[in-house]
Coordinates of C-alpha atoms in Angstrom, one line a residue:
E29 CA 0.0 0.0 0.0
V30 CA 1.4 3.4 -1.0
Q31 CA 1.9 5.6 2.0
L32 CA 3.0 9.3 1.7
V33 CA 3.3 11.6 4.7
E34 CA 4.0 15.2 4.2
S35 CA 5.4 17.7 6.7
G36 CA 6.9 21.1 7.0
G37 CA 4.0 23.4 6.1
G38 CA 3.1 26.5 8.1
L39 CA 2.4 30.2 8.0
V40 CA 5.0 32.5 6.4
Q41 CA 5.1 36.1 5.2
P42 CA 5.3 37.0 1.5
G43 CA 8.9 36.6 0.4
G44 CA 9.6 34.0 2.9
S45 CA 10.7 30.4 2.6
L46 CA 9.5 26.9 3.7
S47 CA 10.8 23.4 3.3
L48 CA 8.4 20.5 2.8
S49 CA 9.2 16.8 3.2
C50 CA 7.4 13.7 2.3
A51 CA 8.2 10.3 3.7
A52 CA 7.3 7.5 1.4
S53 CA 6.7 3.7 2.0
G54 CA 4.8 0.8 0.5
F55 CA 6.4 0.9 -2.9
T56 CA 9.8 1.1 -4.6
F57 CA 10.5 4.8 -4.1
S58 CA 13.8 4.8 -5.8
A59 CA 12.3 3.6 -9.1
S60 CA 9.3 6.0 -9.0
P61 CA 8.8 9.4 -10.5
M62 CA 7.4 11.7 -7.8
S63 CA 5.6 15.0 -7.8
W64 CA 4.3 17.7 -5.7
V65 CA 0.8 19.0 -6.3
R66 CA -1.3 21.7 -4.5
Q67 CA -4.8 22.7 -4.0
A68 CA -5.8 26.3 -3.2
P69 CA -9.0 27.0 -1.4
G70 CA -11.9 26.6 -3.8
K71 CA -9.8 25.4 -6.7
G72 CA -8.7 22.1 -8.2
L73 CA -5.5 20.2 -7.9
E74 CA -2.6 21.9 -9.5
W75 CA 0.7 20.2 -10.6
V76 CA 3.7 21.9 -9.1
S77 CA 6.8 19.8 -9.9
T78 CA 8.0 16.4 -11.0
I79 CA 11.3 14.6 -10.4
F80 CA 12.3 11.4 -12.0
S81 CA 13.9 8.5 -10.1
T82 CA 17.6 9.4 -10.5
S83 CA 16.9 13.2 -10.3
D84 CA 18.2 13.6 -13.8
L85 CA 14.9 15.0 -15.1
I86 CA 13.1 17.7 -13.2
Y87 CA 10.1 19.8 -14.3
Y88 CA 8.3 22.7 -12.8
A89 CA 5.0 24.5 -13.5
P90 CA 5.7 28.0 -14.8
S91 CA 4.0 29.5 -11.8
V92 CA 6.8 28.2 -9.5
K93 CA 9.8 27.8 -11.7
G94 CA 12.8 29.7 -10.3
R95 CA 11.3 29.9 -6.8
F96 CA 10.7 26.2 -5.9
T97 CA 13.2 23.4 -5.9
I98 CA 12.2 19.7 -5.8
S99 CA 14.7 17.0 -4.7
R100 CA 14.8 13.5 -3.4
D101 CA 16.8 11.2 -1.2
N102 CA 16.3 7.6 -2.5
A103 CA 18.2 6.1 0.5
K104 CA 15.7 7.7 2.8
S105 CA 12.7 7.3 0.6
T106 CA 12.0 11.0 1.1
L107 CA 10.9 13.7 -1.3
Y108 CA 11.5 17.4 -0.7
L109 CA 10.2 20.8 -1.9
Q110 CA 12.0 24.0 -1.1
L111 CA 9.7 27.0 -1.4
N112 CA 11.4 30.4 -1.8
S113 CA 10.1 33.9 -2.5
L114 CA 6.6 32.8 -1.5
K115 CA 3.6 34.7 -2.7
T116 CA 0.1 34.9 -1.3
E117 CA -1.1 32.9 -4.3
D118 CA 1.1 30.0 -3.2
T119 CA -1.3 29.5 -0.3
A120 CA -2.6 25.9 -0.7
M121 CA -2.6 22.4 0.7
Y122 CA 0.6 20.8 -0.7
Y123 CA 0.6 17.1 -1.5
C124 CA 3.3 14.6 -2.3
A125 CA 2.1 12.3 -5.1
K126 CA 3.3 9.2 -6.9
G127 CA 3.0 10.1 -10.5
W128 CA 4.4 12.4 -13.1
T129 CA 3.6 14.9 -15.8
T130 CA 5.3 17.8 -17.5
R131 CA 2.1 19.6 -18.5
P132 CA 0.4 22.2 -16.4
G133 CA -3.4 21.5 -16.4
D134 CA -2.9 17.7 -16.8
N135 CA -6.0 16.2 -15.2
S136 CA -4.3 12.9 -14.5
V137 CA -3.0 14.4 -11.3
S138 CA -6.3 13.6 -9.7
T139 CA -5.7 9.9 -10.2
W140 CA -2.3 9.8 -8.5
S141 CA -1.8 8.4 -5.0
R142 CA -1.0 11.2 -2.6
G143 CA -0.7 11.9 1.1
Q144 CA -3.0 13.9 3.4
G145 CA -1.1 17.1 2.6
T146 CA 0.6 19.9 4.5
Q147 CA -0.9 23.4 4.6
V148 CA 1.2 26.3 3.4
T149 CA -0.3 29.8 4.2
V150 CA 1.4 32.9 2.9
S151 CA 0.1 36.0 4.5
S152 CA 1.3 39.2 6.1

């Protein structure tokens, strides 16, 4: 059974930073492309970033490129997302997900296994 547990969210001021983590179990993490997705209040799931198994291929949604950094530690079965230069529009529940895409707006994100999420709130 796929289990994904996110942590690291919180309240931060605009321009601030946060680091998210996701502990994975129940599947071969080292062989799996992984992603972060988010859901803002009243909106649908939005793909944020994808990293392939050996970290050689990484993709970002245009809305976060240059501000967010995805990474992984296969030895620890852990996925990370570093969020810098945060904006109020980044406020959302952030989910770690087992799946991949390179296209913003890809509806397949709703079919991926994901954790319970960690809340990121950007507000002054």
